[in-house]
Coordinates of N, CA and C and ligand atoms in Angstrom, one line a residue:
M1 N -49.9 -29.5 -17.9 CA -50.8 -28.4 -18.1 C -52.0 -28.5 -17.2
A2 N -52.3 -27.4 -16.6 CA -53.3 -27.4 -15.6 C -54.7 -27.3 -16.2
F3 N -55.7 -27.9 -15.5 CA -57.1 -27.8 -15.9 C -57.9 -27.9 -14.6
D4 N -59.2 -27.5 -14.6 CA -60.0 -27.6 -13.5 C -61.3 -28.4 -13.9
I5 N -61.7 -29.3 -13.0 CA -63.0 -30.0 -13.2 C -63.9 -29.6 -12.1
I6 N -65.0 -29.0 -12.4 CA -66.0 -28.5 -11.4 C -67.3 -29.2 -11.6
G7 N -67.8 -29.8 -10.5 CA -69.1 -30.5 -10.5 C -69.1 -31.7 -9.7
S8 N -69.8 -32.7 -10.1 CA -69.9 -33.9 -9.3 C -69.8 -35.1 -10.3
R9 N -69.9 -36.3 -9.7 CA -69.9 -37.6 -10.5 C -71.0 -37.6 -11.6
E10 N -72.1 -36.9 -11.2 CA -73.3 -36.9 -12.1 C -73.0 -36.0 -13.3
K11 N -72.5 -34.8 -13.0 CA -72.3 -33.9 -14.1 C -71.2 -32.9 -13.8
A12 N -70.2 -32.8 -14.6 CA -69.1 -31.9 -14.4 C -68.7 -31.1 -15.6
V13 N -68.0 -30.0 -15.4 CA -67.6 -29.1 -16.5 C -66.0 -29.1 -16.4
A14 N -65.3 -29.2 -17.5 CA -63.9 -29.0 -17.5 C -63.5 -27.6 -18.0
I15 N -62.5 -27.0 -17.3 CA -62.0 -25.7 -17.8 C -60.6 -25.9 -18.2
I16 N -60.2 -25.7 -19.4 CA -58.9 -26.0 -19.9 C -58.2 -24.8 -20.4
D17 N -56.8 -24.8 -20.4 CA -56.0 -23.7 -20.9 C -55.7 -23.8 -22.4
K18 N -55.6 -25.1 -22.9 CA -55.2 -25.3 -24.3 C -56.1 -26.3 -25.0
Q19 N -56.4 -26.0 -26.2 CA -57.3 -26.9 -27.0 C -56.8 -28.3 -27.0
E20 N -55.4 -28.5 -27.0 CA -54.8 -29.9 -27.0 C -55.3 -30.7 -25.8
Q21 N -55.7 -30.1 -24.7 CA -56.1 -30.9 -23.5 C -57.4 -31.6 -23.7
L22 N -58.2 -31.2 -24.7 CA -59.6 -31.7 -24.9 C -59.6 -33.3 -25.0
E23 N -58.8 -33.8 -25.8 CA -58.8 -35.3 -26.1 C -58.6 -36.1 -24.8
K24 N -57.6 -35.6 -24.0 CA -57.3 -36.3 -22.7 C -58.5 -36.2 -21.7
I25 N -59.1 -35.0 -21.7 CA -60.2 -34.8 -20.8 C -61.4 -35.8 -21.1
L26 N -61.7 -35.8 -22.4 CA -62.8 -36.7 -22.9 C -62.5 -38.2 -22.6
K27 N -61.3 -38.6 -22.7 CA -60.9 -40.0 -22.5 C -60.9 -40.3 -21.0
N28 N -60.5 -39.4 -20.2 CA -60.3 -39.8 -18.8 C -61.4 -39.4 -17.8
Y29 N -62.2 -38.4 -18.2 CA -63.2 -37.9 -17.3 C -64.6 -38.0 -17.9
K30 N -65.2 -39.2 -17.8 CA -66.5 -39.5 -18.5 C -67.6 -38.7 -17.9
H31 N -67.5 -38.2 -16.7 CA -68.6 -37.4 -16.1 C -68.6 -35.9 -16.6
V32 N -67.5 -35.6 -17.4 CA -67.5 -34.2 -17.9 C -68.5 -34.1 -19.1
K33 N -69.4 -33.2 -18.9 CA -70.4 -33.0 -20.0 C -70.2 -31.8 -20.9
S34 N -69.4 -30.9 -20.4 CA -69.0 -29.7 -21.2 C -67.6 -29.4 -21.0
V35 N -66.9 -28.9 -22.1 CA -65.5 -28.4 -21.9 C -65.4 -26.9 -22.4
L36 N -64.9 -26.1 -21.4 CA -64.8 -24.7 -21.7 C -63.3 -24.4 -21.8
L37 N -62.9 -23.6 -22.8 CA -61.6 -23.2 -23.1 C -61.4 -21.7 -22.5
K38 N -60.3 -21.5 -21.7 CA -60.0 -20.2 -21.2 C -59.5 -19.3 -22.3
L39 N -60.0 -18.2 -22.5 CA -59.5 -17.3 -23.6 C -58.6 -16.2 -23.0
G40 N -58.4 -16.3 -21.7 CA -57.5 -15.3 -21.1 C -57.6 -15.4 -19.6
P41 N -56.9 -14.5 -18.9 CA -57.0 -14.5 -17.4 C -58.3 -14.0 -16.9
R42 N -58.5 -14.1 -15.6 CA -59.7 -13.5 -15.0 C -59.7 -12.0 -15.2
T43 N -60.9 -11.4 -15.5 CA -60.9 -10.0 -15.8 C -62.2 -9.3 -15.1
G44 N -62.2 -8.0 -15.1 CA -63.3 -7.2 -14.7 C -63.6 -7.3 -13.2
K45 N -64.6 -6.6 -12.8 CA -64.9 -6.5 -11.4 C -65.5 -7.8 -10.8
Y46 N -66.0 -8.6 -11.7 CA -66.6 -9.9 -11.2 C -65.5 -11.0 -11.2
R47 N -64.3 -10.7 -11.7 CA -63.2 -11.7 -11.7 C -63.5 -13.0 -12.4
K48 N -64.2 -12.9 -13.5 CA -64.6 -14.1 -14.3 C -63.6 -14.4 -15.4
Y49 N -63.5 -15.7 -15.8 CA -62.7 -16.0 -17.0 C -63.6 -15.8 -18.2
K50 N -63.0 -15.4 -19.3 CA -63.7 -15.4 -20.6 C -63.6 -16.9 -21.0
L51 N -64.7 -17.5 -21.2 CA -64.7 -19.0 -21.5 C -65.4 -19.3 -22.8
K52 N -64.9 -20.2 -23.6 CA -65.6 -20.6 -24.8 C -66.0 -22.1 -24.8
L53 N -67.2 -22.4 -25.0 CA -67.6 -23.8 -25.0 C -67.0 -24.4 -26.3
I54 N -66.2 -25.5 -26.1 CA -65.6 -26.1 -27.3 C -66.1 -27.6 -27.4
W55 N -66.8 -28.0 -26.4 CA -67.4 -29.4 -26.5 C -68.5 -29.6 -25.6
G56 N -69.6 -30.2 -26.0 CA -70.6 -30.7 -25.1 C -71.8 -29.8 -24.9
D57 N -72.4 -30.0 -23.7 CA -73.7 -29.4 -23.4 C -73.5 -27.8 -23.1
K58 N -74.4 -27.1 -23.7 CA -74.4 -25.6 -23.6 C -74.7 -25.2 -22.1
N59 N -75.5 -26.0 -21.5 CA -75.9 -25.7 -20.1 C -74.7 -26.1 -19.2
T60 N -74.0 -25.1 -18.6 CA -72.8 -25.4 -17.9 C -73.0 -25.2 -16.4
E61 N -74.2 -25.2 -15.9 CA -74.5 -25.0 -14.5 C -74.2 -26.4 -13.9
V62 N -73.5 -26.4 -12.7 CA -73.2 -27.7 -12.1 C -73.4 -27.6 -10.6
I63 N -73.4 -28.7 -9.9 CA -73.3 -28.7 -8.4 C -72.0 -29.3 -8.0
H64 N -71.1 -28.5 -7.5 CA -69.8 -28.9 -7.2 C -69.8 -29.4 -5.7
K65 N -69.1 -30.6 -5.5 CA -69.1 -31.1 -4.1 C -67.7 -31.1 -3.6
E66 N -67.6 -30.6 -2.4 CA -66.3 -30.6 -1.7 C -66.5 -30.7 -0.2
Y67 N -65.7 -31.4 0.5 CA -65.8 -31.5 2.0 C -67.2 -31.6 2.6
G68 N -68.0 -32.4 1.9 CA -69.4 -32.6 2.5 C -70.4 -31.5 2.3
Y69 N -70.1 -30.5 1.4 CA -71.1 -29.5 1.1 C -71.2 -29.4 -0.4
K70 N -72.3 -28.7 -0.8 CA -72.6 -28.6 -2.3 C -72.6 -27.1 -2.7
L71 N -72.1 -26.8 -3.9 CA -72.0 -25.5 -4.4 C -72.6 -25.4 -5.8
K72 N -73.7 -24.8 -6.0 CA -74.3 -24.7 -7.3 C -73.7 -23.4 -8.0
L73 N -73.3 -23.6 -9.2 CA -72.7 -22.4 -10.0 C -72.6 -22.7 -11.4
D74 N -72.5 -21.6 -12.2 CA -72.1 -21.7 -13.6 C -70.8 -20.9 -13.8
P75 N -69.7 -21.6 -14.1 CA -68.4 -21.0 -14.2 C -68.4 -19.9 -15.3
K76 N -69.4 -19.9 -16.2 CA -69.4 -18.8 -17.2 C -69.9 -17.5 -16.5
K77 N -70.6 -17.6 -15.4 CA -71.3 -16.4 -14.9 C -70.6 -15.8 -13.6
V78 N -69.8 -16.7 -12.9 CA -69.3 -16.3 -11.6 C -67.9 -16.8 -11.4
Y79 N -67.2 -16.2 -10.4 CA -65.9 -16.7 -9.9 C -66.1 -17.9 -9.1
F80 N -65.3 -18.9 -9.4 CA -65.2 -20.1 -8.4 C -63.9 -20.8 -8.7
S81 N -63.2 -21.2 -7.6 CA -62.0 -22.0 -7.8 C -62.0 -23.3 -6.9
P82 N -62.1 -24.4 -7.6 CA -62.1 -25.7 -6.8 C -60.7 -25.9 -6.1
R83 N -59.7 -25.2 -6.5 CA -58.3 -25.3 -5.9 C -58.3 -24.7 -4.6
E84 N -59.2 -23.8 -4.2 CA -59.2 -23.1 -2.9 C -60.0 -23.9 -1.8
A85 N -60.3 -25.2 -2.1 CA -61.1 -26.0 -1.1 C -60.4 -26.1 0.2
N86 N -59.1 -26.4 0.1 CA -58.3 -26.6 1.3 C -58.2 -25.3 2.1
E87 N -58.0 -24.2 1.4 CA -58.0 -22.9 2.1 C -59.3 -22.6 2.8
R88 N -60.4 -23.0 2.2 CA -61.7 -22.8 2.9 C -61.8 -23.6 4.2
Q89 N -61.2 -24.8 4.1 CA -61.1 -25.6 5.4 C -60.2 -25.0 6.4
R90 N -59.1 -24.3 6.0 CA -58.3 -23.7 6.9 C -59.0 -22.5 7.6
L91 N -59.8 -21.8 6.9 CA -60.6 -20.7 7.5 C -61.6 -21.2 8.4
A92 N -62.2 -22.4 8.0 CA -63.3 -23.0 8.9 C -62.6 -23.4 10.2
K93 N -61.4 -23.8 10.2 CA -60.7 -24.2 11.4 C -60.4 -23.0 12.3
L94 N -60.0 -21.9 11.7 CA -59.7 -20.7 12.4 C -60.9 -20.1 13.1
A95 N -62.0 -20.2 12.4 CA -63.3 -19.5 13.0 C -63.7 -20.2 14.3
K96 N -64.3 -19.4 15.2 CA -64.7 -20.0 16.4 C -66.3 -20.0 16.5
N97 N -66.8 -20.9 17.2 CA -68.3 -20.9 17.4 C -68.8 -19.6 17.9
N98 N -70.0 -19.2 17.5 CA -70.7 -17.9 17.9 C -70.0 -16.6 17.5
E99 N -69.0 -16.7 16.6 CA -68.5 -15.5 16.1 C -69.5 -14.8 15.1
K100 N -69.3 -13.5 15.0 CA -70.0 -12.7 14.0 C -69.0 -12.4 12.9
I101 N -69.2 -12.9 11.7 CA -68.2 -12.9 10.6 C -68.8 -12.1 9.4
L102 N -67.9 -11.2 8.9 CA -68.2 -10.5 7.6 C -67.3 -11.1 6.5
V103 N -67.9 -11.5 5.4 CA -67.2 -12.0 4.3 C -67.4 -11.0 3.1
M104 N -66.4 -10.1 2.9 CA -66.5 -9.2 1.7 C -66.2 -10.0 0.5
F105 N -66.7 -9.6 -0.7 CA -66.3 -10.2 -2.0 C -66.6 -11.7 -1.9
S106 N -67.9 -12.1 -1.5 CA -68.2 -13.4 -1.1 C -68.5 -14.4 -2.2
G107 N -68.7 -13.9 -3.4 CA -69.0 -14.8 -4.5 C -70.2 -15.7 -4.3
I108 N -70.1 -17.0 -4.6 CA -71.3 -17.9 -4.5 C -71.4 -18.4 -3.0
A109 N -70.6 -17.8 -2.1 CA -70.6 -18.1 -0.7 C -69.9 -19.4 -0.3
P110 N -68.8 -19.8 -1.0 CA -68.2 -21.1 -0.6 C -67.5 -21.0 0.8
I111 N -66.9 -19.8 1.1 CA -66.2 -19.7 2.3 C -67.2 -19.8 3.5
S112 N -68.3 -19.0 3.4 CA -69.2 -19.0 4.5 C -69.8 -20.4 4.7
I113 N -70.1 -21.1 3.6 CA -70.7 -22.4 3.7 C -69.7 -23.4 4.4
A114 N -68.4 -23.3 4.0 CA -67.4 -24.2 4.6 C -67.3 -23.9 6.1
I115 N -67.4 -22.6 6.5 CA -67.3 -22.3 7.9 C -68.5 -22.8 8.6
N116 N -69.7 -22.5 8.1 CA -70.9 -22.8 8.9 C -71.2 -24.3 8.9
K117 N -70.6 -25.1 8.0 CA -70.7 -26.5 8.1 C -70.0 -27.1 9.3
K118 N -69.0 -26.3 9.8 CA -68.2 -26.8 10.9 C -68.4 -26.0 12.2
K119 N -68.8 -24.7 12.0 CA -68.9 -23.8 13.2 C -70.2 -23.1 13.2
N120 N -70.7 -22.8 14.4 CA -72.0 -22.1 14.5 C -71.7 -20.6 14.5
C121 N -71.6 -19.9 13.4 CA -71.3 -18.5 13.3 C -72.4 -17.8 12.6
K122 N -72.5 -16.5 12.8 CA -73.5 -15.6 12.2 C -72.7 -14.9 11.1
I123 N -73.0 -15.2 9.8 CA -72.1 -14.7 8.7 C -72.9 -13.7 7.8
T124 N -72.3 -12.6 7.5 CA -72.8 -11.6 6.5 C -71.9 -11.6 5.3
N125 N -72.5 -11.8 4.1 CA -71.7 -11.8 2.9 C -72.1 -10.6 2.1
I126 N -71.1 -10.0 1.4 CA -71.3 -8.9 0.5 C -70.7 -9.3 -0.9
E127 N -71.5 -9.2 -1.9 CA -71.0 -9.5 -3.3 C -71.7 -8.6 -4.3
I128 N -70.9 -8.2 -5.3 CA -71.5 -7.3 -6.3 C -72.1 -7.9 -7.5
N129 N -71.7 -9.2 -7.8 CA -72.2 -9.9 -9.0 C -73.6 -10.5 -8.7
P130 N -74.7 -10.0 -9.4 CA -76.0 -10.6 -9.1 C -76.1 -12.1 -9.3
D131 N -75.5 -12.6 -10.3 CA -75.5 -14.1 -10.5 C -74.9 -14.8 -9.3
A132 N -73.8 -14.3 -8.8 CA -73.1 -14.9 -7.7 C -74.1 -14.9 -6.5
V133 N -74.7 -13.8 -6.2 CA -75.6 -13.7 -5.1 C -76.8 -14.6 -5.2
K134 N -77.3 -14.8 -6.4 CA -78.4 -15.7 -6.7 C -77.9 -17.1 -6.3
Y135 N -76.7 -17.5 -6.7 CA -76.2 -18.8 -6.4 C -75.9 -18.9 -4.9
A136 N -75.4 -17.9 -4.3 CA -75.1 -17.9 -2.9 C -76.4 -18.2 -2.1
N137 N -77.5 -17.5 -2.5 CA -78.8 -17.8 -1.8 C -79.2 -19.2 -1.9
E138 N -79.1 -19.8 -3.2 CA -79.4 -21.2 -3.4 C -78.5 -22.1 -2.6
N139 N -77.3 -21.8 -2.5 CA -76.3 -22.6 -1.9 C -76.6 -22.7 -0.3
V140 N -77.0 -21.6 0.2 CA -77.3 -21.6 1.7 C -78.5 -22.6 1.9
K141 N -79.5 -22.6 1.0 CA -80.6 -23.5 1.2 C -80.2 -24.9 0.9
L142 N -79.4 -25.1 -0.2 CA -79.0 -26.5 -0.6 C -78.2 -27.2 0.5
N143 N -77.6 -26.4 1.4 CA -76.8 -27.0 2.5 C -77.5 -26.9 3.8
K144 N -78.8 -26.5 3.7 CA -79.7 -26.4 4.9 C -79.0 -25.6 6.1
L145 N -78.4 -24.4 5.7 CA -77.8 -23.6 6.7 C -78.7 -22.4 6.9
K146 N -78.6 -21.8 8.1 CA -79.6 -20.7 8.4 C -78.9 -19.4 8.7
N147 N -77.7 -19.4 9.2 CA -77.1 -18.2 9.7 C -76.2 -17.4 8.7
I148 N -76.5 -17.5 7.5 CA -75.8 -16.8 6.4 C -76.7 -15.8 5.7
R149 N -76.4 -14.5 5.7 CA -77.2 -13.6 4.9 C -76.3 -13.0 3.8
N150 N -76.9 -13.0 2.6 CA -76.2 -12.5 1.4 C -76.7 -11.2 1.0
I151 N -75.8 -10.2 0.9 CA -76.2 -8.8 0.5 C -75.6 -8.6 -0.9
L152 N -76.5 -8.2 -1.8 CA -76.0 -7.8 -3.2 C -75.6 -6.3 -3.1
G153 N -74.3 -6.0 -3.4 CA -73.9 -4.6 -3.4 C -72.4 -4.5 -3.4
N154 N -71.9 -3.2 -3.5 CA -70.5 -2.9 -3.5 C -70.1 -2.7 -2.1
V155 N -69.0 -3.4 -1.7 CA -68.5 -3.2 -0.3 C -68.3 -1.7 0.0
K156 N -68.0 -0.9 -1.0 CA -67.8 0.5 -0.7 C -69.1 1.2 -0.4
E157 N -70.2 0.7 -0.8 CA -71.5 1.4 -0.6 C -72.4 0.8 0.4
V158 N -72.3 -0.5 0.7 CA -73.2 -1.2 1.6 C -73.0 -0.6 3.0
K159 N -74.1 -0.4 3.7 CA -73.9 0.1 5.1 C -74.4 -1.0 6.0
L160 N -73.6 -1.4 7.0 CA -73.9 -2.4 7.9 C -74.0 -1.8 9.3
R161 N -74.7 -2.5 10.2 CA -74.7 -2.1 11.6 C -73.8 -3.0 12.4
G162 N -73.2 -2.5 13.4 CA -72.4 -3.4 14.4 C -71.0 -3.7 13.9
K163 N -70.4 -4.4 14.8 CA -69.0 -4.8 14.6 C -68.9 -6.3 14.5
F164 N -67.8 -6.8 13.9 CA -67.6 -8.2 13.6 C -66.4 -8.7 14.4
D165 N -66.4 -10.0 14.7 CA -65.2 -10.7 15.3 C -64.2 -11.1 14.3
R166 N -64.7 -11.3 13.1 CA -63.7 -11.8 12.0 C -64.2 -11.2 10.7
I167 N -63.2 -10.7 9.9 CA -63.6 -10.2 8.6 C -62.7 -10.8 7.5
I168 N -63.3 -11.4 6.5 CA -62.6 -12.1 5.5 C -62.6 -11.3 4.2
M169 N -61.4 -11.1 3.6 CA -61.3 -10.2 2.4 C -60.7 -10.9 1.2
P170 N -61.4 -11.8 0.5 CA -60.8 -12.7 -0.5 C -60.9 -12.0 -1.9
L171 N -60.2 -10.9 -2.1 CA -60.1 -10.3 -3.4 C -58.6 -9.9 -3.5
P172 N -57.8 -10.9 -3.9 CA -56.3 -10.7 -3.8 C -55.8 -9.5 -4.6
E173 N -56.4 -9.1 -5.7 CA -55.9 -8.0 -6.5 C -55.9 -6.7 -5.7
T174 N -57.0 -6.4 -5.1 CA -57.2 -5.1 -4.5 C -57.8 -5.0 -3.1
A175 N -57.9 -6.1 -2.4 CA -58.6 -6.1 -1.1 C -57.9 -5.1 -0.1
Y176 N -56.6 -5.0 -0.2 CA -55.9 -4.0 0.8 C -56.5 -2.6 0.7
K177 N -57.1 -2.3 -0.5 CA -57.7 -0.9 -0.6 C -58.9 -0.8 0.2
Y178 N -59.4 -1.9 0.7 CA -60.7 -1.8 1.5 C -60.4 -2.0 3.0
L179 N -59.2 -1.9 3.4 CA -58.9 -2.1 4.8 C -59.5 -1.0 5.7
D180 N -59.6 0.2 5.2 CA -60.3 1.2 6.0 C -61.8 0.9 6.2
I181 N -62.4 0.2 5.3 CA -63.8 -0.2 5.5 C -63.9 -1.3 6.5
A182 N -62.9 -2.3 6.4 CA -62.9 -3.4 7.3 C -62.7 -2.8 8.8
L183 N -61.9 -1.7 8.9 CA -61.7 -1.1 10.2 C -63.0 -0.5 10.8
K184 N -63.8 0.0 9.9 CA -65.1 0.6 10.4 C -66.0 -0.5 11.1
Y185 N -65.8 -1.7 10.7 CA -66.6 -2.8 11.2 C -65.9 -3.7 12.2
S186 N -64.7 -3.2 12.7 CA -63.9 -3.9 13.6 C -64.0 -3.3 15.0
K187 N -63.6 -4.2 16.0 CA -63.4 -3.7 17.3 C -62.1 -4.2 17.8
K188 N -61.6 -3.9 19.0 CA -60.4 -4.4 19.5 C -60.4 -6.0 19.5
G189 N -59.5 -6.6 18.9 CA -59.5 -8.1 18.9 C -60.0 -8.7 17.6
T190 N -60.7 -7.9 16.8 CA -61.2 -8.4 15.5 C -60.0 -9.0 14.7
I191 N -60.2 -10.1 14.0 CA -59.2 -10.7 13.2 C -59.6 -10.5 11.7
I192 N -58.7 -10.0 10.9 CA -59.0 -9.7 9.5 C -58.1 -10.7 8.7
H193 N -58.7 -11.4 7.8 CA -58.0 -12.3 6.9 C -58.0 -11.6 5.5
L194 N -56.8 -11.0 5.2 CA -56.7 -10.2 4.0 C -55.9 -11.1 3.0
Y195 N -56.4 -11.2 1.7 CA -55.7 -11.9 0.7 C -55.0 -10.9 -0.2
G196 N -53.8 -11.4 -0.7 CA -53.0 -10.5 -1.6 C -52.0 -11.3 -2.3
F197 N -51.2 -10.7 -3.2 CA -50.2 -11.4 -3.9 C -48.8 -11.0 -3.3
S198 N -47.9 -12.0 -3.2 CA -46.7 -11.9 -2.5 C -45.8 -10.8 -3.1
D199 N -46.0 -10.4 -4.3 CA -45.1 -9.4 -4.9 C -45.6 -8.0 -4.8
K200 N -46.7 -7.8 -4.0 CA -47.3 -6.5 -4.0 C -47.1 -5.7 -2.7
N201 N -46.1 -6.0 -1.9 CA -45.8 -5.2 -0.7 C -47.0 -5.0 0.3
I202 N -47.7 -6.1 0.4 CA -48.9 -6.0 1.3 C -48.6 -5.6 2.7
E203 N -47.4 -6.1 3.2 CA -47.1 -5.9 4.6 C -46.9 -4.4 4.8
E204 N -46.3 -3.7 3.8 CA -46.1 -2.2 3.9 C -47.5 -1.5 4.0
K205 N -48.4 -2.0 3.3 CA -49.8 -1.4 3.3 C -50.5 -1.6 4.6
I206 N -50.2 -2.8 5.2 CA -50.8 -3.0 6.6 C -50.2 -2.1 7.6
K207 N -48.8 -1.9 7.5 CA -48.1 -1.1 8.5 C -48.6 0.3 8.5
K208 N -49.2 0.8 7.4 CA -49.7 2.2 7.4 C -50.8 2.4 8.5
F209 N -51.4 1.4 8.9 CA -52.5 1.5 9.9 C -51.9 1.2 11.3
D210 N -51.9 2.2 12.2 CA -51.3 2.1 13.6 C -51.9 0.9 14.4
N211 N -53.2 0.7 14.2 CA -53.9 -0.2 15.0 C -54.0 -1.6 14.4
L212 N -53.2 -1.9 13.4 CA -53.3 -3.2 12.8 C -52.0 -3.9 13.0
K213 N -52.0 -5.2 13.4 CA -50.8 -6.0 13.7 C -50.9 -7.3 12.9
L214 N -49.9 -7.5 12.0 CA -49.8 -8.7 11.2 C -49.4 -9.8 12.2
I215 N -50.3 -10.9 12.3 CA -49.9 -12.0 13.2 C -49.5 -13.2 12.5
R216 N -49.8 -13.4 11.2 CA -49.4 -14.6 10.5 C -49.6 -14.4 9.0
K217 N -48.6 -14.9 8.2 CA -48.9 -14.9 6.8 C -48.7 -16.3 6.2
T218 N -49.6 -16.7 5.3 CA -49.7 -18.1 4.9 C -49.7 -18.1 3.3
K219 N -48.9 -19.0 2.7 CA -49.0 -19.2 1.3 C -50.3 -20.0 1.0
V220 N -51.1 -19.5 0.1 CA -52.4 -20.2 -0.2 C -52.2 -21.0 -1.4
L221 N -51.7 -20.4 -2.5 CA -51.5 -21.2 -3.8 C -50.5 -20.5 -4.6
P222 N -49.7 -21.2 -5.4 CA -48.8 -20.5 -6.4 C -49.6 -19.8 -7.4
Y223 N -49.2 -18.6 -7.8 CA -50.0 -17.7 -8.7 C -49.2 -17.5 -10.0
G224 N -47.9 -17.4 -10.0 CA -47.1 -17.1 -11.2 C -45.7 -17.5 -10.8
P225 N -44.8 -17.2 -11.7 CA -43.4 -17.5 -11.4 C -43.0 -16.7 -10.2
W226 N -42.6 -17.4 -9.1 CA -42.2 -16.8 -7.8 C -43.3 -15.9 -7.1
I227 N -44.5 -16.1 -7.6 CA -45.5 -15.3 -6.9 C -46.6 -16.2 -6.3
Y228 N -47.0 -15.9 -5.1 CA -48.0 -16.7 -4.4 C -49.2 -15.8 -4.0
K229 N -50.4 -16.5 -4.0 CA -51.5 -15.9 -3.4 C -51.3 -16.1 -1.9
M230 N -51.4 -15.1 -1.1 CA -51.1 -15.2 0.3 C -52.4 -14.8 1.1
R231 N -52.4 -15.3 2.3 CA -53.4 -14.8 3.3 C -52.6 -14.2 4.5
Y232 N -53.0 -12.9 4.8 CA -52.4 -12.2 5.8 C -53.4 -12.1 7.0
D233 N -53.1 -12.7 8.1 CA -54.0 -12.6 9.3 C -53.5 -11.4 10.1
I234 N -54.5 -10.5 10.4 CA -54.2 -9.3 11.0 C -55.1 -9.1 12.3
K235 N -54.5 -8.6 13.3 CA -55.3 -8.4 14.5 C -55.5 -6.9 14.7
V236 N -56.7 -6.5 15.1 CA -57.0 -5.1 15.3 C -56.8 -4.8 16.8
N237 N -56.0 -3.7 17.0 CA -55.7 -3.4 18.4 C -56.5 -2.2 18.9
Ligands
SAM301 C1 -61.7 -13.5 -6.0 S1 -63.5 -13.6 -6.1 C2 -63.8 -14.5 -4.6 C3 -65.2 -15.0 -4.5 C4 -65.5 -16.0 -3.3 N1 -65.1 -15.3 -2.1 C5 -64.8 -17.3 -3.5 O1 -63.9 -17.6 -2.7 O2 -65.1 -18.0 -4.4 C6 -63.9 -11.9 -5.7 C7 -65.4 -11.6 -5.7 O3 -65.5 -10.2 -5.3 C8 -66.6 -9.6 -6.1 N2 -66.3 -8.2 -6.0 C9 -65.4 -7.4 -6.6 N3 -65.4 -6.2 -6.2 C10 -66.4 -6.1 -5.3 C11 -66.9 -5.0 -4.5 N4 -66.4 -3.7 -4.6 N5 -68.0 -5.2 -3.7 C12 -68.5 -6.5 -3.6 N6 -68.0 -7.5 -4.3 C13 -67.0 -7.3 -5.1 C14 -66.5 -10.3 -7.4 O4 -67.7 -10.2 -8.1 C15 -66.0 -11.7 -7.1 O5 -67.2 -12.6 -7.0

């Protein structure tokens, strides 16, 4: 049975699927100070889990550590997945120094922080959940980074100036519906990293745009029986 532990050696929170997992967590993970039970899948526009505290400290804010950077968050208030740490590293490897990058649906800014810890890029984040933007601003400071700006707003409504070299779209349920907006901020050669589910015919959706060319698709994580969360790398012509 799967569970997630978010935080650090000093203080962590466990997120479990079944009440029966509680005993094992308390026995094996002494740094866990709170246990949250998932009451269902992620829902709503903020893509949060409905979570119930079943053990420990009511304050579930933690500082999660991965790959040499820190991410402050409260899993009750924002989306965050520690399982995507490797994918963040893959994106950081693909980004090139001095690129202008747009991260739509940026959450607490883990992707932008992973990239800017390795590459010197100018990154713009857009996120609709005010709690996530509050943490994103704190996380930029916590990691002593300078070139990340966080915009609170709906990707459909925010108006930006200029074009980007790389656009990251990490909202697998519906990101393909925002491809027209990504195109507004693209130029010839822009790379778009679109996330989606393997059973949703994303390739057909990409083909509808004459100037988009799928250059790579990568399995990110298993999502359900025979379904994967995928990353589609697309070049703008
Ligand atoms: C799957 S989460 C990914 C968050 C973050 N990129 C990460 O990797 O942890 C998607 C995020 O998109 C935000 N979101 C959903 N619809 C949005 C919209 N129309 N404009 C801006 N942000 C949106 C949600 O609040 C959520 O934080």
